[in-house]
Coordinates of C-alpha atoms in Angstrom, one line a residue:
M188 CA 227.3 82.6 300.6
E189 CA 230.9 82.6 300.9
K190 CA 230.4 81.3 305.0
G191 CA 228.0 78.2 303.2
N192 CA 231.1 77.5 300.5
F193 CA 233.2 77.6 303.6
M194 CA 231.3 75.3 305.4
F195 CA 230.9 72.8 302.0
Q196 CA 233.9 73.0 301.5
Q197 CA 235.0 72.0 304.7
S198 CA 233.2 69.2 304.5
S199 CA 234.1 68.1 301.8
I200 CA 237.8 68.3 303.3
Y201 CA 236.5 66.2 305.9
A202 CA 234.8 63.8 303.6
F203 CA 237.5 63.2 301.4
G204 CA 240.0 62.5 304.6
L205 CA 237.7 59.7 306.0
V206 CA 237.5 58.3 302.5
C207 CA 241.4 58.1 301.9
A208 CA 241.5 57.2 305.3
L209 CA 239.7 54.2 304.9
T210 CA 241.2 53.5 301.8
Y211 CA 244.2 53.6 303.5
V212 CA 243.6 51.2 305.9
V213 CA 242.2 48.5 303.3
L214 CA 244.5 48.2 301.1
L215 CA 247.3 47.8 304.3
Y216 CA 244.4 45.4 305.2
I217 CA 244.7 43.0 302.0
H218 CA 248.3 44.0 301.6
F219 CA 248.9 42.3 304.4
N220 CA 247.0 39.5 302.3
V221 CA 244.5 38.7 305.8
S222 CA 242.2 36.9 304.5
V223 CA 238.0 37.3 304.6
S224 CA 236.1 34.3 305.8
V225 CA 232.2 34.7 306.7
N226 CA 232.1 31.8 308.8
E227 CA 235.5 33.5 310.8
S228 CA 234.6 36.5 310.1
T229 CA 236.0 38.7 313.3
K230 CA 239.1 36.0 313.4
S231 CA 240.2 36.6 309.4
N232 CA 238.5 40.5 308.6
P233 CA 238.9 42.1 312.2
F234 CA 237.9 45.6 310.3
G235 CA 234.5 43.6 309.3
F236 CA 235.0 44.9 305.3
T237 CA 233.1 43.9 303.4
D238 CA 233.7 41.5 299.6
R239 CA 232.4 44.9 298.1
E240 CA 235.3 47.4 299.8
I241 CA 237.8 44.6 299.3
A242 CA 236.9 44.3 295.8
E243 CA 237.5 48.0 295.2
A244 CA 240.4 47.9 297.4
K245 CA 242.0 45.8 294.9
A246 CA 241.1 48.2 291.7
A247 CA 242.4 50.4 293.6
I248 CA 245.8 49.2 293.8
L249 CA 245.6 47.7 290.3
R250 CA 245.2 52.0 289.5
L251 CA 248.2 52.7 291.3
E252 CA 250.0 50.2 289.7
N253 CA 249.2 50.8 286.4
P254 CA 248.5 54.7 286.2
K255 CA 247.5 54.4 282.1
N256 CA 244.2 52.4 283.0
D257 CA 245.4 49.8 281.1
K258 CA 243.5 46.3 281.6
V259 CA 245.9 44.0 283.8
F260 CA 246.5 40.1 282.8
P261 CA 248.4 37.4 284.9
F262 CA 250.9 38.0 281.9
S263 CA 251.0 41.4 281.8
K264 CA 254.6 41.5 284.3
A265 CA 256.0 39.1 281.0
L266 CA 255.2 41.3 278.4
K267 CA 256.3 44.1 280.3
S268 CA 259.5 42.0 280.5
A269 CA 260.1 42.2 277.3
E270 CA 260.1 45.7 276.4
N271 CA 262.7 46.2 278.6
K272 CA 265.3 47.1 276.1
S273 CA 268.5 46.6 278.6
D274 CA 267.5 42.9 279.3
P275 CA 269.5 40.8 277.2
C276 CA 266.9 38.1 278.6
G277 CA 263.6 40.6 277.8
G278 CA 261.0 38.6 275.9
R279 CA 263.4 35.5 276.1
Y280 CA 262.7 34.0 279.6
V281 CA 261.7 30.0 280.3
Y282 CA 259.9 29.0 282.9
I283 CA 260.7 25.0 283.7
H284 CA 258.6 22.9 286.1
K285 CA 260.0 21.6 288.7
L286 CA 258.9 17.9 287.8
P287 CA 259.3 14.9 290.3
S288 CA 261.4 13.0 288.6
R289 CA 259.3 10.2 287.7
F290 CA 257.5 11.9 285.1
N291 CA 261.4 12.3 283.1
E292 CA 264.4 10.5 284.5
D293 CA 262.9 7.4 285.9
I294 CA 260.5 7.6 282.8
V295 CA 263.2 6.1 281.1
K296 CA 265.1 3.8 284.1
E297 CA 261.9 1.5 284.1
C298 CA 261.3 2.1 280.6
G299 CA 264.6 -0.3 280.0
S300 CA 263.2 -2.5 283.1
V301 CA 260.3 -3.3 281.4
N302 CA 260.4 -3.5 277.4
K303 CA 264.7 -5.0 277.8
W304 CA 263.8 -5.1 273.8
L305 CA 263.1 -0.7 273.5
N306 CA 266.3 0.1 271.4
M307 CA 265.5 3.8 272.5
C308 CA 266.1 2.4 276.5
K309 CA 269.5 1.1 275.9
S310 CA 271.9 2.8 278.1
E311 CA 274.4 3.3 275.3
Y312 CA 271.6 5.5 273.7
V313 CA 270.9 7.6 276.4
M314 CA 275.1 7.9 277.3
N315 CA 276.7 11.2 276.9
N316 CA 273.1 13.0 276.7
G317 CA 270.6 11.3 274.9
F318 CA 273.1 11.7 271.4
G319 CA 274.2 8.6 272.3
A320 CA 278.5 6.6 272.1
L321 CA 280.9 8.4 270.4
L322 CA 281.0 7.3 266.7
N323 CA 284.2 5.3 265.1
D324 CA 285.3 6.5 261.9
T325 CA 286.3 3.0 260.5
E326 CA 285.4 4.2 256.0
G327 CA 287.1 7.5 256.7
V328 CA 283.0 9.1 256.5
F329 CA 282.6 12.1 259.5
S330 CA 284.4 14.8 260.9
D331 CA 286.6 14.5 263.7
H332 CA 284.5 15.5 266.3
G333 CA 280.6 15.5 267.1
W334 CA 279.0 11.9 265.2
Y335 CA 277.5 10.4 267.5
D336 CA 275.8 6.9 267.6
T337 CA 272.0 8.8 268.3
N338 CA 268.6 7.1 268.9
D339 CA 265.9 9.1 266.6
Q340 CA 263.7 8.9 269.2
N341 CA 265.8 10.3 271.4
L342 CA 264.7 14.2 271.6
E343 CA 263.4 14.8 275.2
T344 CA 266.4 14.2 276.1
I345 CA 268.1 15.6 274.2
F346 CA 266.0 18.9 274.4
F347 CA 265.7 18.6 277.9
T348 CA 269.2 18.8 278.9
R349 CA 269.6 22.0 276.1
M350 CA 267.0 23.8 278.4
K351 CA 268.3 23.0 281.5
R352 CA 271.8 25.5 280.4
Y353 CA 270.0 27.8 278.2
E354 CA 270.8 30.9 279.5
C355 CA 267.5 32.6 280.2
L356 CA 265.7 30.6 282.8
T357 CA 264.1 32.5 285.6
N358 CA 262.7 30.9 288.4
D359 CA 259.7 34.2 288.5
S360 CA 256.9 32.2 286.3
S361 CA 255.1 35.7 286.3
I362 CA 257.9 37.1 284.0
A363 CA 258.7 34.1 281.5
A364 CA 257.8 34.4 278.1
A365 CA 256.8 29.7 277.7
T366 CA 257.1 27.9 280.4
F367 CA 258.6 24.3 279.6
V368 CA 257.1 21.1 281.0
P369 CA 260.0 18.2 281.1
F370 CA 257.4 15.1 280.9
Y371 CA 259.5 12.8 278.7
A372 CA 256.2 11.4 277.1
G373 CA 257.9 9.6 274.3
F374 CA 259.5 7.0 276.5
D375 CA 256.3 6.2 278.5
V376 CA 254.1 5.9 276.1
A377 CA 257.0 3.1 274.7
R378 CA 257.4 1.2 277.8
Y379 CA 254.1 0.6 277.9
M380 CA 253.9 -0.3 273.3
F381 CA 252.6 -3.5 273.9
G382 CA 250.7 -6.6 276.3
F383 CA 249.9 -3.2 278.1
N384 CA 246.3 -1.7 279.0
V385 CA 245.1 1.4 278.5
S386 CA 244.4 3.3 281.9
V387 CA 248.0 1.4 282.2
R388 CA 249.4 3.2 279.7
D389 CA 247.1 6.6 280.1
A390 CA 247.7 6.9 283.7
A391 CA 250.6 9.1 283.8
S392 CA 249.6 11.8 281.1
I393 CA 246.9 11.7 283.1
E394 CA 248.8 12.3 286.7
V395 CA 250.8 14.9 285.3
V396 CA 248.3 16.8 283.7
E397 CA 246.6 16.8 287.1
W398 CA 250.1 18.1 288.9
L399 CA 249.9 20.9 286.2
Q400 CA 246.8 21.8 286.5
K401 CA 247.3 22.5 290.2
R402 CA 250.2 24.8 289.9
D403 CA 249.7 28.7 289.7
E404 CA 252.2 28.6 287.0
W405 CA 248.7 26.7 284.4
K406 CA 246.7 29.7 285.6
Y407 CA 248.3 32.3 284.1
M408 CA 247.2 31.2 280.4
N409 CA 244.8 27.6 281.3
G410 CA 248.5 26.1 280.1
K411 CA 249.1 27.8 276.7
D412 CA 252.1 29.7 277.6
H413 CA 253.3 25.8 278.0
F414 CA 254.8 23.8 275.5
L415 CA 256.8 19.8 275.9
V416 CA 258.6 18.1 273.6
A417 CA 258.4 14.6 272.5
G418 CA 260.1 12.2 270.6
R419 CA 258.1 9.6 268.2
P420 CA 255.2 10.6 265.9
T421 CA 252.1 12.9 267.0
W422 CA 249.8 9.3 266.6
D423 CA 251.2 8.0 269.2
F424 CA 249.6 10.1 271.9
R425 CA 246.2 9.7 270.1
R426 CA 244.3 7.6 270.3
P427 CA 241.1 7.6 269.1
S428 CA 239.1 4.6 271.8
D429 CA 240.0 2.9 274.8
E430 CA 239.4 -0.4 272.9
E431 CA 242.5 -2.4 274.7
S432 CA 243.6 -3.2 270.5
K433 CA 244.0 0.5 269.7
W434 CA 247.5 2.3 269.7
G435 CA 249.4 4.7 272.0
N436 CA 248.1 6.1 274.7
K437 CA 245.5 9.6 274.7
F438 CA 248.0 12.3 276.0
L439 CA 247.8 14.6 273.1
L440 CA 243.5 14.0 273.3
L441 CA 243.8 15.4 277.0
P442 CA 241.4 18.9 277.3
A443 CA 244.2 20.3 278.8
V444 CA 246.9 19.2 276.8
K445 CA 245.3 20.1 273.9
N446 CA 245.9 24.2 275.5
M447 CA 249.5 23.1 275.2
S448 CA 252.0 23.1 272.5
L449 CA 254.0 19.8 271.6
L450 CA 257.0 19.3 269.5
T451 CA 257.5 16.2 268.5
T452 CA 259.2 14.5 265.6
E453 CA 256.1 14.3 263.8
S454 CA 253.0 16.7 263.8
N455 CA 249.3 16.2 262.8
P456 CA 248.9 18.5 260.1
F457 CA 244.8 18.5 261.0
S458 CA 245.5 20.0 264.3
A459 CA 246.4 23.9 266.2
N460 CA 248.6 22.3 268.8
D461 CA 251.8 20.2 268.3
F462 CA 254.4 20.8 265.5
A463 CA 257.2 18.8 264.3
I464 CA 261.0 19.7 265.0
P465 CA 264.0 17.5 263.1
Y466 CA 264.9 14.6 264.0
P467 CA 267.8 13.9 266.1
T468 CA 270.4 12.4 263.7
Y469 CA 274.4 11.5 264.5
F470 CA 275.9 14.9 263.9
H471 CA 276.1 17.5 267.3
P472 CA 279.6 19.9 267.1
S473 CA 280.6 21.9 269.8
Y474 CA 281.7 24.8 267.4
D475 CA 281.0 27.1 264.7
N476 CA 283.6 25.9 262.7
E477 CA 282.8 22.4 263.1
V478 CA 279.6 23.1 261.0
L479 CA 281.2 25.3 258.2
D480 CA 283.8 23.0 257.3
W481 CA 281.2 20.5 257.1
Q482 CA 278.6 21.8 255.0
D483 CA 281.8 22.8 253.1
R484 CA 283.0 19.3 252.7
M485 CA 279.8 18.1 251.6
M486 CA 279.9 20.9 248.5
K487 CA 283.2 19.6 247.0
M488 CA 282.2 15.3 247.5
E489 CA 282.0 13.4 244.5
R490 CA 279.0 11.2 243.9
K491 CA 279.1 8.5 241.5
W492 CA 275.1 7.8 241.9
L493 CA 272.2 8.8 240.6
F494 CA 269.4 7.9 243.5
C495 CA 269.5 5.3 246.3
F496 CA 267.4 4.1 248.9
T497 CA 267.8 2.4 252.4
G498 CA 264.7 0.8 253.8
A499 CA 262.8 -1.7 254.1
P500 CA 259.6 -2.8 252.4
R501 CA 256.0 -2.7 253.6
P502 CA 254.4 -6.7 252.9
G503 CA 251.2 -5.7 255.1
N504 CA 251.1 -2.4 253.7
P505 CA 248.6 -2.5 250.3
K506 CA 248.8 1.1 249.9
S507 CA 253.0 1.7 251.0
I508 CA 255.1 1.7 247.8
R509 CA 258.5 1.1 248.8
S510 CA 258.6 -2.0 246.6
L511 CA 257.9 -0.2 243.8
L512 CA 261.8 2.2 245.0
I513 CA 263.2 -0.9 245.8
D514 CA 262.5 -2.6 242.8
Q515 CA 263.0 0.8 240.9
C516 CA 266.5 0.5 242.7
K517 CA 267.5 -3.3 241.8
N518 CA 267.3 -2.8 238.2
S519 CA 268.9 1.1 237.7
G520 CA 272.8 0.8 236.2
V521 CA 272.2 4.7 237.7
G522 CA 270.7 4.0 241.5
K523 CA 272.4 2.2 245.2
L524 CA 269.9 -0.3 247.7
L525 CA 270.3 -0.5 251.5
D526 CA 267.4 -3.2 251.2
C527 CA 266.4 -3.4 254.7
G528 CA 264.3 -5.7 254.1
V529 CA 266.8 -9.4 253.8
G530 CA 268.9 -8.8 257.4
D531 CA 271.8 -6.1 256.0
K532 CA 273.8 -5.4 259.0
N533 CA 274.7 -2.5 257.4
C534 CA 271.2 -0.6 257.5
H535 CA 272.5 -0.6 261.4
S536 CA 275.6 1.2 260.7
P537 CA 275.6 4.6 260.2
S538 CA 279.1 5.3 258.3
S539 CA 277.3 2.5 256.2
V540 CA 274.1 4.7 255.3
M541 CA 275.8 8.2 255.5
K542 CA 278.1 6.9 252.9
M543 CA 275.7 6.2 250.3
F544 CA 274.5 9.5 251.3
Q545 CA 277.4 11.3 250.6
S546 CA 277.4 9.5 247.0
S547 CA 274.6 9.9 246.2
V548 CA 273.1 13.7 244.7
F549 CA 269.6 12.7 245.2
C550 CA 267.6 9.7 248.8
L551 CA 264.7 9.1 248.5
Q552 CA 262.7 9.4 250.9
P553 CA 258.9 7.6 250.8
K554 CA 256.5 7.4 253.6
G555 CA 256.9 4.4 256.6
D556 CA 255.1 3.5 259.5
S557 CA 254.5 6.8 259.4
A558 CA 254.9 9.8 257.0
T559 CA 258.5 11.3 257.9
R560 CA 261.5 9.6 258.5
R561 CA 264.5 10.0 260.3
S562 CA 266.8 8.7 257.3
A563 CA 265.3 12.5 255.1
F564 CA 267.9 14.8 258.0
D565 CA 270.5 12.0 256.9
S566 CA 270.4 12.7 253.6
I567 CA 270.7 16.1 253.9
F568 CA 273.7 16.3 256.0
A569 CA 275.6 14.1 253.4
G570 CA 274.5 16.1 250.8
C571 CA 272.5 14.1 248.8
I572 CA 268.7 16.5 247.4
P573 CA 265.8 14.1 248.9
V574 CA 263.1 13.2 246.5
F575 CA 259.7 13.3 248.6
F576 CA 256.5 11.4 247.2
H577 CA 253.9 13.0 249.7
P578 CA 253.5 16.7 251.3
S579 CA 253.2 15.2 255.3
S580 CA 256.3 14.0 254.9
F581 CA 258.0 16.5 255.2
Y582 CA 256.5 19.7 253.3
V583 CA 254.3 20.7 256.2
Q584 CA 255.9 19.2 259.6
Y585 CA 259.5 21.1 259.1
T586 CA 257.3 24.3 258.7
W587 CA 259.7 26.7 261.1
H588 CA 262.9 24.7 260.3
L589 CA 262.4 24.4 256.1
P590 CA 262.5 27.3 253.3
K591 CA 258.6 27.5 252.2
N592 CA 259.7 27.2 249.1
Y593 CA 259.9 23.3 248.9
T594 CA 261.6 23.1 245.1
K595 CA 264.7 24.8 246.4
Y596 CA 265.8 22.5 248.4
S597 CA 263.8 19.2 247.3
V598 CA 262.2 16.8 244.6
F599 CA 258.3 15.9 244.3
I600 CA 257.2 12.8 243.3
P601 CA 253.8 12.0 243.7
E602 CA 252.6 8.5 244.8
D603 CA 250.4 7.7 242.1
D604 CA 253.6 7.7 239.3
V605 CA 255.1 5.5 241.4
R606 CA 252.5 3.2 241.1
K607 CA 252.3 4.2 237.7
N608 CA 255.0 3.2 236.9
I609 CA 256.7 6.4 235.7
S610 CA 260.4 5.9 235.8
I611 CA 262.4 7.2 239.1
E612 CA 265.8 7.5 237.2
Q613 CA 264.4 9.4 233.4
R614 CA 262.6 11.8 236.0
L615 CA 265.8 12.5 237.7
S616 CA 268.4 12.8 235.2
Q617 CA 265.6 15.0 233.3
I618 CA 267.1 17.6 236.5
D619 CA 269.6 20.0 234.8
S620 CA 273.2 20.0 236.8
K621 CA 273.3 23.4 236.9
R622 CA 269.7 23.0 239.3
I623 CA 271.5 20.4 240.8
K624 CA 273.9 22.1 241.8
M625 CA 271.6 25.2 243.1
M626 CA 269.9 22.5 245.4
Q627 CA 272.6 21.4 247.0
K628 CA 274.3 24.4 248.0
E629 CA 270.6 24.6 249.7
I630 CA 270.4 22.3 251.5
I631 CA 273.8 22.2 252.8
S632 CA 273.3 25.8 253.7
M633 CA 269.9 24.4 255.8
I634 CA 272.6 22.4 258.0
P635 CA 272.7 24.3 260.8
R636 CA 269.2 24.9 262.0
L637 CA 268.9 21.4 262.2
I638 CA 271.3 19.6 264.1
Y639 CA 271.1 19.6 268.2
V640 CA 275.0 21.0 269.2
D641 CA 276.1 19.9 272.1
P642 CA 274.6 21.1 275.1
Y643 CA 278.0 22.7 277.0
S644 CA 278.9 24.4 273.8
K645 CA 277.1 27.4 272.5
L646 CA 277.3 27.5 268.3
E647 CA 278.5 31.7 268.3
T648 CA 276.9 33.1 264.7
I649 CA 274.5 30.1 263.5
E650 CA 271.0 29.5 265.3
D651 CA 270.6 25.6 265.7
A652 CA 268.0 23.1 265.7
F653 CA 267.2 24.0 269.5
D654 CA 267.6 27.7 268.5
V655 CA 264.5 27.9 266.3
A656 CA 262.5 25.9 268.0
L657 CA 262.5 27.5 271.1
K658 CA 261.8 31.1 269.4
A659 CA 259.4 30.0 267.4
I660 CA 257.2 28.5 270.3
I661 CA 258.1 32.2 272.5
N662 CA 256.7 34.2 269.3
K663 CA 253.5 32.0 269.6
V664 CA 253.3 32.3 272.9
R665 CA 254.2 36.0 272.6
K666 CA 251.2 36.4 269.9
L667 CA 248.6 34.4 271.9
R668 CA 249.2 37.4 274.5
E669 CA 249.0 40.2 272.6
D670 CA 246.0 39.6 270.3
I671 CA 244.1 38.3 274.4
V672 CA 245.4 42.3 275.0
D673 CA 243.7 42.9 271.7
G674 CA 240.4 41.0 271.8
E675 CA 240.7 39.1 269.3
T676 CA 239.8 35.6 270.2
N677 CA 240.8 34.3 265.8
D678 CA 237.9 32.4 265.3
E679 CA 238.5 32.3 261.5
F680 CA 241.3 29.3 262.3
D681 CA 239.9 26.0 261.6
E682 CA 241.5 23.3 262.1
K683 CA 241.2 21.5 259.6
L684 CA 243.6 23.7 257.4
S685 CA 245.8 23.4 260.1
W686 CA 248.9 21.6 258.0
K687 CA 248.3 25.2 255.1
Y688 CA 248.4 28.5 258.3
A689 CA 251.6 27.6 258.7
L690 CA 252.9 27.5 254.8
Q691 CA 251.4 30.6 253.9
E692 CA 252.5 33.7 252.9
Q693 CA 250.4 36.7 254.2
G694 CA 247.0 35.0 254.1
D695 CA 247.3 33.1 250.3
F696 CA 246.7 29.9 249.8
E697 CA 247.3 29.9 246.5
A698 CA 251.4 28.7 247.4
V699 CA 250.2 25.3 248.8
R700 CA 246.3 24.7 246.3
E701 CA 248.5 21.9 244.6
W702 CA 248.4 20.3 248.4
D703 CA 244.8 20.2 248.3
P704 CA 244.2 16.6 246.6
Y705 CA 245.7 15.2 249.3
Y706 CA 243.5 16.3 252.4
S707 CA 240.5 16.4 250.9
E708 CA 239.0 13.8 253.1
T709 CA 236.7 15.1 256.2
K710 CA 239.9 14.4 259.0
S711 CA 238.2 13.8 262.9
M712 CA 240.3 15.5 265.0
N713 CA 240.3 13.6 267.3
G714 CA 242.7 11.7 266.1
D715 CA 241.2 9.3 264.0
V716 CA 244.0 9.1 261.9
D717 CA 246.5 7.2 262.1
P718 CA 248.5 6.2 259.3
I719 CA 250.9 3.9 261.4
N720 CA 251.1 0.7 259.6
H721 CA 250.9 -1.7 262.6
N722 CA 251.2 -5.0 260.0
T723 CA 254.6 -4.4 260.2
S724 CA 257.4 -5.5 262.4
K725 CA 257.9 -4.3 266.2
L726 CA 261.3 -3.3 265.1
D727 CA 261.1 -1.8 262.0
Q728 CA 257.8 0.5 263.6
L729 CA 260.8 1.3 266.8
Q730 CA 263.5 1.9 263.9
G731 CA 262.3 3.7 261.2
R732 CA 263.4 1.8 258.3

């Protein structure tokens, strides 16, 4: 028995040794990337291993790298990077795709040559990293530094410039918390806005997607960790069909793009993959004290007008309430109006617009060509309390940057109340001075999170709109990865309720239930919701007045 056991032990050791030797050779083989080919097995697979043996060896490598036997995902390295507390960039790394210049800088140049009347393409607007020309403070409206004549559609240029100077960039995409795609989608759609067929309008969008899908970085999560920025409303990228008369291109409706996140100036409330971030405005400070001084100055402003409105009517849109608001401004002794429909040059003067906002308590912000307006941000920067008439104009849009309780910083008057001829003056006069002071303090406190600072500086104690947006995207990707690891598919997510998910508190919809009537109609998820009024002039559409 003892002799039999000894012989058995020897044979077991011998067999174990053979297995170890075989595994070692296979591991070496895989390590040096020897490919297996059925047609050329003797050349590319000199050891004659089967596919099964190679697969088992690969599994052995993973077990050696992951002794806890945790499931390994393509983004596992990125998750581990986030756990490294000694690395200040752990969990914050961003990888930027090295797109050919034809997808960004060259588009800006071509935009100006194809459609020279597009003001967003003029050299004076794209200078200074997209901020535009410096503003002269001829009326004493601005502070000493950081004010530019910024076109509201230059978000792509501004964001990309800032992204290139982000402190946690990486060339190792496997540790990236998110991947940025520097495609100038807004400039692309603008250059072919009018007079071009759908194939021309879609060409760059299709080409950039094909380029991305060939990259190894795309394959980590099939693009779900990718994001890009566009300086135009989401509707410009959601053409519902290939009819030549339809607006915009179909970039956001491409299957691959639906996996990515698009940050734009106006999102689709019924979509899960695009998110609204603030319009660029005139103020781009370099230092914390410039922001703090401006906030202090706005709190001390004397405001002689109860309310004001700047904009043009929309005679071609029967649903617009703009003409009604203009009439109320004209007929009120405490209302101020800059009527952009009569060729008033002051509408195009940043100092004139900001001066009016600074001298008013409330600023009326109705829908224009689409639901949102850059003017809403200008008014907040001036310490003027915004008055909205539809939740899509602000409340369901900039949810990363705004307090969830909209009553803290704004007034809401339903559009139907205006159509019933309620008095704006009477409604606003009923708000007591104590509440007005609290609201002014709240909106002025919001200013830092809504500005885009000078990319060559870094605020020390303040997060700006770029910081807030990037942090939100990183958190979104991290949560998605964690859900994948945990086996959660989020099957309960309903795109028709997308506008609610961003506003709810701990799964409770009660706080936003009052908006249900505004979104009760059955909406198409294929881009059929298009609020743009094409009967307005081209110039008005581009200027967002």
